[in-house]
Short mmCIF file of C-alpha atoms in Angstrom, two decimals:
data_model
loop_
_atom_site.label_atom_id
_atom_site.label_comp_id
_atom_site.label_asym_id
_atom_site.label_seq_id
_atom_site.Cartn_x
_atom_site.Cartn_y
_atom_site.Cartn_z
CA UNK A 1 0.00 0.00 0.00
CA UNK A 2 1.02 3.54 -0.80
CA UNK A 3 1.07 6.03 1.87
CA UNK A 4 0.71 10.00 0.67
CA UNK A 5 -0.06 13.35 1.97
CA UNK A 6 -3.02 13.70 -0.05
CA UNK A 7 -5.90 17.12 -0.62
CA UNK A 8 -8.50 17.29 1.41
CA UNK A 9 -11.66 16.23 -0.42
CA UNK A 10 -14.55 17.64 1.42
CA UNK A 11 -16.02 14.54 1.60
CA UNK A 12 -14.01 12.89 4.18
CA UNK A 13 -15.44 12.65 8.10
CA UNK A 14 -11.95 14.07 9.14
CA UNK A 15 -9.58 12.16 11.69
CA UNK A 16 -7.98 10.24 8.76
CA UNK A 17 -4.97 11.74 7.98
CA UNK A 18 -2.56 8.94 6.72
CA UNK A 19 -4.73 6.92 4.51
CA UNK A 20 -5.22 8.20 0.74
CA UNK A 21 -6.09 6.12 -2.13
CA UNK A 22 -3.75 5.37 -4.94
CA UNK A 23 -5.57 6.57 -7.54
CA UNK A 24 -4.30 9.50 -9.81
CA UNK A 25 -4.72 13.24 -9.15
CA UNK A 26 -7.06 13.70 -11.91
CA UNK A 27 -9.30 10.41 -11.40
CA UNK A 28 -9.75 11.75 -7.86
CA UNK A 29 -10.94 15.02 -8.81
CA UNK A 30 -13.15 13.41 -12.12
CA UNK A 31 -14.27 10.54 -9.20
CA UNK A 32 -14.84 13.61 -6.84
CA UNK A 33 -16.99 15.34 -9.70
CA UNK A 34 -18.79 12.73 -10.70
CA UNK A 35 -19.54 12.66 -6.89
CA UNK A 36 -20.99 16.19 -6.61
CA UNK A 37 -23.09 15.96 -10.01
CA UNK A 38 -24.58 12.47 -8.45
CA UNK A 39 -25.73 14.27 -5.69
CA UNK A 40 -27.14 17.01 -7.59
CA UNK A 41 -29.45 15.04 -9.66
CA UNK A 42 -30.86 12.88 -7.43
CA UNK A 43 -31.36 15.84 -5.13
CA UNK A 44 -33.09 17.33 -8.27
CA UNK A 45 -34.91 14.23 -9.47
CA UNK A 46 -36.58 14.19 -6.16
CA UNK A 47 -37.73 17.75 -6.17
CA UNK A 48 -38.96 17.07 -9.94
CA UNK A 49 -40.81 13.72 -9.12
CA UNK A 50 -42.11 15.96 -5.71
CA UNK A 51 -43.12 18.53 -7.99
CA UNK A 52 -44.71 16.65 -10.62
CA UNK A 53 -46.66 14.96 -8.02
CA UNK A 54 -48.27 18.35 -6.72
CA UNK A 55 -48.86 19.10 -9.98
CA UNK A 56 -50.99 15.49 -10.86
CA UNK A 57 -52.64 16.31 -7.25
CA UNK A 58 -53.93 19.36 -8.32
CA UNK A 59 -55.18 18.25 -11.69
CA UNK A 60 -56.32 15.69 -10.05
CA UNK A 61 -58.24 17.47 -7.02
CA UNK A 62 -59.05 20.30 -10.16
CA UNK A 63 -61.15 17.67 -12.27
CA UNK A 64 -63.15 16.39 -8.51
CA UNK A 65 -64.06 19.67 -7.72
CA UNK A 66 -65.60 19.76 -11.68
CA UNK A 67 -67.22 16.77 -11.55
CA UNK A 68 -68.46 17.28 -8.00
CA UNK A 69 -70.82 19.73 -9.34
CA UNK A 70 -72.77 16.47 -10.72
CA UNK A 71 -75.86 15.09 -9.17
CA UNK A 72 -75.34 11.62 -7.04
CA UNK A 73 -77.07 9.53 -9.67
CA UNK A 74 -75.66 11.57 -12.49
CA UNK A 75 -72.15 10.43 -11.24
CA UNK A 76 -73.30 7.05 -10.72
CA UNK A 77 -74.96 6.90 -14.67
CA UNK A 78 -71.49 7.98 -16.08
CA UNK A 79 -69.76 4.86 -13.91
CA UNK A 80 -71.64 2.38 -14.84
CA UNK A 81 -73.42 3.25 -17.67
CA UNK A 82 -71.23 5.08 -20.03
CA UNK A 83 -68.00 3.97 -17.71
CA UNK A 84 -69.14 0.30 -17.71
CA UNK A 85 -68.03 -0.05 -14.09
CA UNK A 86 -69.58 -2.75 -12.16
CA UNK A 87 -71.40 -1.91 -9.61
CA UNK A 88 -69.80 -3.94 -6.44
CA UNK A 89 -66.43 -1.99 -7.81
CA UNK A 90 -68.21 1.50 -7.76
CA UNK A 91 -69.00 0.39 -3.83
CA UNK A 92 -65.51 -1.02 -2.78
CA UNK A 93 -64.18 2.10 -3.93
CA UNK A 94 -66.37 4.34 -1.92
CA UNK A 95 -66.33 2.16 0.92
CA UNK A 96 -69.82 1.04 0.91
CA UNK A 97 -72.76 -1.84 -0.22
CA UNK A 98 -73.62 -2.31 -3.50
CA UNK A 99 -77.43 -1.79 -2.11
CA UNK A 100 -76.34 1.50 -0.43
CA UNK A 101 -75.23 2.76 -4.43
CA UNK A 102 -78.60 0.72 -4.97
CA UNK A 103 -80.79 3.61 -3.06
CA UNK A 104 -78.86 6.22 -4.31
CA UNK A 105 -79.09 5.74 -7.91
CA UNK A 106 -82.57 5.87 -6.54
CA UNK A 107 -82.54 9.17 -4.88
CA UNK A 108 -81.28 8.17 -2.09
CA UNK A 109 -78.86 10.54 0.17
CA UNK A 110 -75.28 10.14 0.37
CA UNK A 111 -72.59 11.30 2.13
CA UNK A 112 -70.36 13.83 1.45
CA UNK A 113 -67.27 11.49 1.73
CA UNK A 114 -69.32 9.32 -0.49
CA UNK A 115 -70.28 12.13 -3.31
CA UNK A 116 -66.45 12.78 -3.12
CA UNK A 117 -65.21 9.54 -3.46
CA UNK A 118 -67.27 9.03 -6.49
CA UNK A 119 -66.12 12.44 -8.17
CA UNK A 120 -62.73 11.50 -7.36
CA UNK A 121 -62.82 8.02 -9.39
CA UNK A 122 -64.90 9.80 -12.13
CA UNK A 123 -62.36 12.41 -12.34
CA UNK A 124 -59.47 9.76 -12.46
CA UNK A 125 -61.16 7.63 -15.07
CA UNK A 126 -61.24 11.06 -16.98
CA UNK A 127 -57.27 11.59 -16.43
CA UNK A 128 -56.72 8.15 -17.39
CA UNK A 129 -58.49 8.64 -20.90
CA UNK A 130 -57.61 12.01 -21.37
CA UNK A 131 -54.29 12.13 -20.66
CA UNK A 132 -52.51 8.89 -20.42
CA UNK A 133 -54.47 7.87 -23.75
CA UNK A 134 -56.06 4.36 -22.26
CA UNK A 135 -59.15 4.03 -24.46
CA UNK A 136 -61.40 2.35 -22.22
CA UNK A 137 -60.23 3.59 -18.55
CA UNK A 138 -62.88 1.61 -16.63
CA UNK A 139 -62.54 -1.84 -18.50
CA UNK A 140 -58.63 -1.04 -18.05
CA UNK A 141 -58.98 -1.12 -13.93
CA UNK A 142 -60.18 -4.52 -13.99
CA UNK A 143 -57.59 -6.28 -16.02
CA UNK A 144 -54.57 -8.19 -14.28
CA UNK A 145 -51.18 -6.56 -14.63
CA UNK A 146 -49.05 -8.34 -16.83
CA UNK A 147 -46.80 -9.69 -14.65
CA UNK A 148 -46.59 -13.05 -15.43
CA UNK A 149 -47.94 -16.36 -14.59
CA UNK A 150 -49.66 -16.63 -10.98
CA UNK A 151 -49.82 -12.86 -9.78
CA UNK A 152 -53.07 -11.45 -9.81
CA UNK A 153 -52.86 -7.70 -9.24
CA UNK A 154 -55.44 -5.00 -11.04
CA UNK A 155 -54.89 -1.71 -11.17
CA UNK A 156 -58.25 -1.34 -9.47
CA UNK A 157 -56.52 -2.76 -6.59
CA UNK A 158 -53.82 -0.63 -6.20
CA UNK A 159 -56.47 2.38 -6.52
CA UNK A 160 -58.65 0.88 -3.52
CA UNK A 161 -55.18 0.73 -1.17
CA UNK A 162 -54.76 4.26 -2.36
CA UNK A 163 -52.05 4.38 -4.88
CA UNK A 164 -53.49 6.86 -7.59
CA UNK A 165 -50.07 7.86 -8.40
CA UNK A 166 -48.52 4.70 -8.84
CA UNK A 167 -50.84 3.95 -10.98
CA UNK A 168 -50.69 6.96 -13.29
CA UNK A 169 -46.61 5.66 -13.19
CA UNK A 170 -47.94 2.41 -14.58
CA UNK A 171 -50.44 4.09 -17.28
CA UNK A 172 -47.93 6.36 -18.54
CA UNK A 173 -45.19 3.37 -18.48
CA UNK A 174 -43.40 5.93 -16.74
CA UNK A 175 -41.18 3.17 -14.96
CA UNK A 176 -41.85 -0.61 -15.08
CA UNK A 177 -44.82 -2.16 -13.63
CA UNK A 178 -42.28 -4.70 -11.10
CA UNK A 179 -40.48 -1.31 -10.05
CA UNK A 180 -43.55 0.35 -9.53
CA UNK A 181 -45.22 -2.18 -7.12
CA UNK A 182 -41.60 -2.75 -5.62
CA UNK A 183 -42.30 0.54 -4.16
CA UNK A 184 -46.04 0.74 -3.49
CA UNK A 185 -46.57 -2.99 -2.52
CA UNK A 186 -43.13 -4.27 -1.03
CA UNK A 187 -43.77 -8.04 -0.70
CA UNK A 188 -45.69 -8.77 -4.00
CA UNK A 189 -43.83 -11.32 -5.41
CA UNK A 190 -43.88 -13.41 -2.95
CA UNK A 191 -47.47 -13.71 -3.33
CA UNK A 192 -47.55 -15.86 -6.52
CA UNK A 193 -49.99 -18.33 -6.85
CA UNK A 194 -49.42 -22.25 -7.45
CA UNK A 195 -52.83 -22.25 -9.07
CA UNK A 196 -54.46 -20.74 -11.97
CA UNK A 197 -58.25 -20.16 -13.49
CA UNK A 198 -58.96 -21.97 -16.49
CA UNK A 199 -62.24 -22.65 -18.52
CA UNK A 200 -63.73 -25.58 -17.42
CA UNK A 201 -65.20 -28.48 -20.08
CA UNK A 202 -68.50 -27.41 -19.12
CA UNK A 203 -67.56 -23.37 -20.47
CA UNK A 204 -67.25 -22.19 -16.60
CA UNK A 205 -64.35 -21.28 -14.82
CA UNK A 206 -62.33 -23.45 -12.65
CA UNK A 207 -59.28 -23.74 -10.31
CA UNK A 208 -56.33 -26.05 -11.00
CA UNK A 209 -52.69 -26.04 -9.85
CA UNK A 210 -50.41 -24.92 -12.02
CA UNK A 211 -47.92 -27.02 -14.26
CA UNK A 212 -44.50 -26.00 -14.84
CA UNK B 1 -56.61 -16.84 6.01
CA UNK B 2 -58.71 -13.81 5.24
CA UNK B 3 -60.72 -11.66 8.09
CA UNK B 4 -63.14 -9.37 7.46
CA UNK B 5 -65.08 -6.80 9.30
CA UNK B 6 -68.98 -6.66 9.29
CA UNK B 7 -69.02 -3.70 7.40
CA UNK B 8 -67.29 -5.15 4.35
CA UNK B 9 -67.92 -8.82 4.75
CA UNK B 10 -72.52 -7.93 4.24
CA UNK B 11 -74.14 -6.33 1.43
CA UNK B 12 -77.34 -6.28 2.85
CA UNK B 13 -78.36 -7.38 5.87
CA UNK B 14 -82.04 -7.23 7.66
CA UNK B 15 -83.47 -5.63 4.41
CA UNK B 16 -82.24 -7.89 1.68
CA UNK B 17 -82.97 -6.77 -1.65
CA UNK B 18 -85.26 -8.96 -4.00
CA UNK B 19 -84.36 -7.93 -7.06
CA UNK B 20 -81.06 -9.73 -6.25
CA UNK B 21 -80.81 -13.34 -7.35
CA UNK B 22 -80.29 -16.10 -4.55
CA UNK B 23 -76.21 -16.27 -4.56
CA UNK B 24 -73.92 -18.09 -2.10
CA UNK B 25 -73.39 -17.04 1.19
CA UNK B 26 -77.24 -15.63 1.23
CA UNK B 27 -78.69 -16.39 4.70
CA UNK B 28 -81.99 -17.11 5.28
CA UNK B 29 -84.05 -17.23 8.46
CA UNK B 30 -87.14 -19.19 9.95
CA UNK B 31 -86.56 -22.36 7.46
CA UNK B 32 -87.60 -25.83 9.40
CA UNK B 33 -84.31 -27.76 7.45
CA UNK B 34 -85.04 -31.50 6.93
CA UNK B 35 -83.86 -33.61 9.42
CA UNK B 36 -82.99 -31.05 11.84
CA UNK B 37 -85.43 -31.15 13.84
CA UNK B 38 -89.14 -28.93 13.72
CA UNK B 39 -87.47 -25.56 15.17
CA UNK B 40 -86.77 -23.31 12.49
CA UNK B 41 -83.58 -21.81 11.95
CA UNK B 42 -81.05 -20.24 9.84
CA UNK B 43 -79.23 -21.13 6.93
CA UNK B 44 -76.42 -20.09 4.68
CA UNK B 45 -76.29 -21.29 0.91
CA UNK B 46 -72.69 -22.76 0.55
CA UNK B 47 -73.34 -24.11 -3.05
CA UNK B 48 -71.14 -22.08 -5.54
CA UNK B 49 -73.57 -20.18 -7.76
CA UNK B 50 -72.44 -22.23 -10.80
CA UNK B 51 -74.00 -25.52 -8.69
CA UNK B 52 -76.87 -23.99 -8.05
CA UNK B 53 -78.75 -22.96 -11.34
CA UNK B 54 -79.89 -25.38 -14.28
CA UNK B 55 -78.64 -24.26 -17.83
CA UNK B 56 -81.88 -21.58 -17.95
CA UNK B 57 -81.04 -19.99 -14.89
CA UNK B 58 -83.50 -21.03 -12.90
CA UNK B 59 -82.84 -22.55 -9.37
CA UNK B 60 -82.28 -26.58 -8.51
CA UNK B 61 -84.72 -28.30 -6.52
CA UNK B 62 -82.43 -28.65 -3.73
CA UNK B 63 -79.66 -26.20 -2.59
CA UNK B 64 -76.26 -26.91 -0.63
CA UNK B 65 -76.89 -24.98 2.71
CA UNK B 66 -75.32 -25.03 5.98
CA UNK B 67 -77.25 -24.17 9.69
CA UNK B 68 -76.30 -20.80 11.08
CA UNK B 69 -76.16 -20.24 15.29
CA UNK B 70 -75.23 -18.24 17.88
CA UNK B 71 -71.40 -18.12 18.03
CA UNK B 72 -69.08 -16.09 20.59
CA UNK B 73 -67.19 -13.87 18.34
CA UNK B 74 -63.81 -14.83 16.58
CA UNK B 75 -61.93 -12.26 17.47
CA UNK B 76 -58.63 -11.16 15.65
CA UNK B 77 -56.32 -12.53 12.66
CA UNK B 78 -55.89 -16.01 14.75
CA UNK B 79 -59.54 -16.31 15.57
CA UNK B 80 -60.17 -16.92 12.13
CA UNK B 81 -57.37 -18.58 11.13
CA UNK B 82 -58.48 -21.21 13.34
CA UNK B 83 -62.17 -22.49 13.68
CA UNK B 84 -62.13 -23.66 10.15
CA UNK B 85 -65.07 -25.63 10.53
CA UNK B 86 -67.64 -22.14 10.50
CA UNK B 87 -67.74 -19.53 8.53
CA UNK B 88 -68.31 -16.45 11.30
CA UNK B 89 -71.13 -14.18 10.94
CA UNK B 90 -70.31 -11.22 13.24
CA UNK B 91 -72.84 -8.69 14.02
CA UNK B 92 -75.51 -10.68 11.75
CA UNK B 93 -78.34 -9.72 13.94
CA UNK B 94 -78.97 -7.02 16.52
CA UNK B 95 -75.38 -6.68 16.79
CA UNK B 96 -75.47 -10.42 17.59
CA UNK B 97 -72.34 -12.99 16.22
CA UNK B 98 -73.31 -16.13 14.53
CA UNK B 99 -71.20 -18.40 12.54
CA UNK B 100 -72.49 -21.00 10.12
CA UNK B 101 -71.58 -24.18 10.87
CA UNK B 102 -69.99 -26.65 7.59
CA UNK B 103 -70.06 -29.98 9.17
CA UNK B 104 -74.05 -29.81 8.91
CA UNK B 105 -73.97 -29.07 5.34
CA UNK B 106 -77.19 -30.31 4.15
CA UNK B 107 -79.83 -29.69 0.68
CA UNK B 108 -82.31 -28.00 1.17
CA UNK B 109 -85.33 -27.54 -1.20
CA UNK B 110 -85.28 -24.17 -2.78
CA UNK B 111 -88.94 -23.32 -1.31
CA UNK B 112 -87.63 -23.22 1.95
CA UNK B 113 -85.84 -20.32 0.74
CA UNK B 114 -87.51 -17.72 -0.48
CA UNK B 115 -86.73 -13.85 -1.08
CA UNK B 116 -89.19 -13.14 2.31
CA UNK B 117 -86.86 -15.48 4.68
CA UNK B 118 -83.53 -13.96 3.44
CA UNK B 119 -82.00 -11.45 6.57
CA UNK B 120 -78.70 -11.04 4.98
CA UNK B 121 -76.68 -11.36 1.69
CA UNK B 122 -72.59 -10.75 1.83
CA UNK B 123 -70.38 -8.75 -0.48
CA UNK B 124 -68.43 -9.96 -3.16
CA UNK B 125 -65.36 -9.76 -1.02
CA UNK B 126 -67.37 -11.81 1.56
CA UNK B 127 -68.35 -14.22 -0.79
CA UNK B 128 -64.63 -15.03 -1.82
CA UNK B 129 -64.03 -15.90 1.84
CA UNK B 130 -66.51 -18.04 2.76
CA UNK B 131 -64.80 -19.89 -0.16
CA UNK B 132 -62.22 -19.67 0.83
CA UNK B 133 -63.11 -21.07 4.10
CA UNK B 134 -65.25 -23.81 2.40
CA UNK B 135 -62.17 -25.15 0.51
CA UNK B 136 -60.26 -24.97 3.48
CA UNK B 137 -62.33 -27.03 5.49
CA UNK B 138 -62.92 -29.85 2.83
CA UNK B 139 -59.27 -29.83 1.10
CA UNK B 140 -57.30 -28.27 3.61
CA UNK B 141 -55.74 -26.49 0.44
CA UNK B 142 -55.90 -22.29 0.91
CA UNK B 143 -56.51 -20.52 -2.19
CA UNK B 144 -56.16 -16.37 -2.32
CA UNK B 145 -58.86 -14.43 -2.50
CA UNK B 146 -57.52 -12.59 -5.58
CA UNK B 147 -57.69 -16.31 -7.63
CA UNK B 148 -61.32 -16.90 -6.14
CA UNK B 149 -62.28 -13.03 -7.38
CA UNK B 150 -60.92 -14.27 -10.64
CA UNK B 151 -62.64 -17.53 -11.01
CA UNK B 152 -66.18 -15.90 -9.95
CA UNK B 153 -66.02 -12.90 -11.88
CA UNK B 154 -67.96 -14.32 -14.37
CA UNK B 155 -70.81 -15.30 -12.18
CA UNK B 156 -70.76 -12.94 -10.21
CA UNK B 157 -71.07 -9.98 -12.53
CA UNK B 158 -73.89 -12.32 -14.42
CA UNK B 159 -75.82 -12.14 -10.91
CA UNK B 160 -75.10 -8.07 -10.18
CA UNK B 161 -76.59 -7.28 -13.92
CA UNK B 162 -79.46 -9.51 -13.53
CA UNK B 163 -80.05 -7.59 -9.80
CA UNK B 164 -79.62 -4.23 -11.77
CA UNK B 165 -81.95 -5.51 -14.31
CA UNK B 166 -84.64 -6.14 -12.43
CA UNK B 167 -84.34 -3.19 -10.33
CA UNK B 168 -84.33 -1.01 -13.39
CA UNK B 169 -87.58 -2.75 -15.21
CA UNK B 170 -90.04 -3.61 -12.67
CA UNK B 171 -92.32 -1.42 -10.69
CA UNK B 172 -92.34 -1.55 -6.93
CA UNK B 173 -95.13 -3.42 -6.94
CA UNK B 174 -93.71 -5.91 -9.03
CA UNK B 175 -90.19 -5.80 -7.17
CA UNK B 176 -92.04 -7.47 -4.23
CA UNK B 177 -94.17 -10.59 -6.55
CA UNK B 178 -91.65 -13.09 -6.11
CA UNK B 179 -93.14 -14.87 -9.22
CA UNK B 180 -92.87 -11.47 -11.12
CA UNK B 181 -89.29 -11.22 -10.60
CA UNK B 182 -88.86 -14.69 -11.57
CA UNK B 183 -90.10 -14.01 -14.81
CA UNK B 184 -87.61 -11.23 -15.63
CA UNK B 185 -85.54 -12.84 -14.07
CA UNK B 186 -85.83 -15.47 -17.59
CA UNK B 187 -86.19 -12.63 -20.01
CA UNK B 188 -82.89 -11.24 -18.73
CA UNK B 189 -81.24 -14.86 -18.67
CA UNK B 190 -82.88 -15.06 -22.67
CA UNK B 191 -81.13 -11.88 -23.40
CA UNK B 192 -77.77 -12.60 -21.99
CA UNK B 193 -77.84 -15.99 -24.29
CA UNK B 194 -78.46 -14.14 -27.62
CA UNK B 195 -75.79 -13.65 -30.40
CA UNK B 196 -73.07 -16.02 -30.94
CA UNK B 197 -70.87 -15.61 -29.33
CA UNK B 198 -73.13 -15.17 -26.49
CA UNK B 199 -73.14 -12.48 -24.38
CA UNK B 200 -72.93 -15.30 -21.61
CA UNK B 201 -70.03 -16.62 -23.39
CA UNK B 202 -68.11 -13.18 -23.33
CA UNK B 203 -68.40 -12.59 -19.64
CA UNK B 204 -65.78 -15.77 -20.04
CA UNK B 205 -62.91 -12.95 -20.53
CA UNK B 206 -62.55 -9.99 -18.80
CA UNK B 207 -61.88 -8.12 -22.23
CA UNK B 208 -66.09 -8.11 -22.37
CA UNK B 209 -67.18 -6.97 -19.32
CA UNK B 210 -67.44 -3.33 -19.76
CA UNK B 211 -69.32 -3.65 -23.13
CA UNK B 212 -71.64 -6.43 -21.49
CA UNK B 213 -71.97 -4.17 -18.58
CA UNK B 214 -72.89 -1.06 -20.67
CA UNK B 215 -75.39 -3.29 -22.90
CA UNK B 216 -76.97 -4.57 -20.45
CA UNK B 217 -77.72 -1.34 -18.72
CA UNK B 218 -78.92 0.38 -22.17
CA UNK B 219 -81.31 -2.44 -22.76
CA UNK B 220 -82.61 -2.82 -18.86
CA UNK B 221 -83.81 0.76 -19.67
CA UNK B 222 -85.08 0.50 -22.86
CA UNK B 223 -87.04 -2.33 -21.80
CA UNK B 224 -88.47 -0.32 -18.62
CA UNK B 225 -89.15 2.29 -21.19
CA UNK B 226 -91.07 0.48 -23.79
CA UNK B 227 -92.96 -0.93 -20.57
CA UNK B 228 -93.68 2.49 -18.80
CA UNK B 229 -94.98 3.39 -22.70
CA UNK B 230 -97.29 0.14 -22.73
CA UNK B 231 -98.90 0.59 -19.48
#
């Protein structure tokens, strides 16, 4: 080992004094640069993705507000009848029955939470069309990811535990889908099934394990 | 295994809707269940709602159901990972718990259970884990709810437009004539097995749902129309 009086870096938690690597004077300071400019974009590339996610939240909270202005059974006819949503999806997402969506489509009161949750998945239905270009936003919710044999993940999942974002990361194919749930849903890949659903010989579905 | 609260485990409960078809997990009350005695009681259907229909829709003669009863509650993740023989029924009545009990499954002919004895029907989320539950008990194999959700997505979306259906064409009146709803209940089932494909045959893949979905809704209301029109 080479021992030399080396420059102080900057970077060093002081005390070591007779320690400096061998490396040449100018990869140190091109090591030491590349270093700094690191630092620099990631500190950057956080305040862009931070930014870029107050901007989707106020697009986001923007179109609500809009479509909040809607009638309770007006919101409802767009889900499910120009949406196509099912109806037991329109309730998980608000948090309620499917008879309590039942009375309102009938006059029925709701809540405000309720009148906002439904503007809110209107609105985001909207965003997914409008803006990330998926043709048929509601029929899109209910599909599983492609992630391969045995995981069975929909994007209308990941909205119900609340990840509108990540999800608008997966529409745009902004990063991949693994990467995505990496983040939102540590712990997903250990959750592939040995079984799959398969059409039956009488034209229903069925449960089998899974050959490899 | 899965737990889950009241609140999300029931659709309806007390008040049961009639427009909705008979579906598993439906519990019914005051039914005097062959050879159990002459003390009525409660039931749950445990039949999967592909066993329970004949190729028109209609309803067997006899149905796979199970005796409900009073049960302490199961309280937290290990109370219901355990007791595998029940299926718990927490705050099914007055706040009361009741479980329904699997080694007492039993058929049951379908009069006993009619749209007037039915006190409580259970989500689609509940419905996945009393199967789950049910193939627990008899196979000791645990499937994930997400695999059950896909495997009864057909069904199940068959049952909630035929509920929707009804709801949308008959008048209140009608929506409490058992044998009234019955009857829509076939011209729905007739409608769903036009075109070939049929539209039965396209709830197969997911791909179909949201046009099935949106046809069915535009003709539920045309139909109510044309009948508002004719009356």
């Amino acid at each position: 080992m080479t021992v030399m009086t080396g420059q102080p870096t900057g970077t060093s938690a002081g005390g070591v004094t007779d320690y400096v690597p061998s490396a040449p004077n100018a990869t140190r300071a091109l090591s030491i640069r590349a270093d700094y400019l690191r630092t620099n974009v990631d500190s950057l590339g956080g305040e862009v993705q931070e930014l870029h996610d107050d901007a989707r939240t106020l697009d986001l909270d923007s179109r609500t507000l809009d479509k909040s202005k809607k009638s309770v059974p007006a919101l409802l006819d767009e889900l499910a009848s120009e949406r196509g949503m099912g109806w037991s999806d329109i309730a998980e997402v608000i948090g309620v029955s499917i008879s309590a969506v039942r009375k309102w489509r009938k006059g029925g009161d709701a809540s405000p939470e309720s009148r906002k949750g439904l503007a809110r998945i209107a609105a985001y239905l909207d965003l997914l069309e409008e803006k990330l270009l998926v043709e048929d936003p509601a029929g899109w919710m209910e599909m599983d990811l492609p992630l391969g044999t045995g995981y069975y993940i929909r994007p209308l999942d990941l909205y119900l535990e609340g990840h509108e974002f990540g999800l608008i990361d997966i529409a745009e194919r902004r990063r991949e889908i693994p990467a995505v749930l990496d983040e939102i849903r540590p712990g997903w890949r250990d959750k592939r099934s040995d079984f799959e659903v398969f059409t039956d010989d009488d034209g229903q579905r069925s449960i089998r394990k899974r050959s490899e | 295994m899965a737990q889950i609260e009241p609140d999300a485990l029931y659709d309806e409960r007390g008040d049961v809707s009639w427009a909705r078809p008979p579906l598993q997990g439906d519990v019914f009350d005051d039914v005097v269940l062959p050879g159990f005695g002459d003390e009525p009681m409660k039931v749950q259907i445990v039949s999967h709602p592909c066993a329970m229909r004949t190729g028109r829709g209609l309803l067997l003669p006899r149905i796979t159901v199970a005796p409900v009863g009073p049960h302490a509650r199961i309280a937290g993740q290990r109370g219901w990972d355990g007791n595998l023989r029940l299926m718990p029924l927490p705050g099914l009545e007055d706040g009361q718990n009741y479980a329904t009990k699997f080694v007492d499954v039993t058929a049951a002919p379908v009069d006993l259970l009619t749209r007037s004895k039915r006190v409580a029907s259970l989500s689609h989320r509940g419905i996945y884990v009393l199967q789950q539950r049910l193939v627990k008990h008899y196979t000791r194999i645990e499937l994930d709810l997400e695999l059950l959700r896909r495997q009864s997505a057909p069904v199940l979306l068959e049952a909630e437009q035929q509920w929707h259906w009804i709801d949308e064409v008959l008048s209140e009146e009608e929506l409490a004539d058992e044998a009234a709803i019955t009857a829509e209940a076939t011209v729905f089932d007739d409608w769903l097995g036009e075109g070939d494909p049929s539209r039965r045959q396209l709830l197969q893949d997911e791909v179909h749902h949201v046009d099935v979905r949106k046809q069915s809704q535009r003709a539920a209301r045309e139909r109510a129309n044309d009948r508002t029109q004719r009356s």
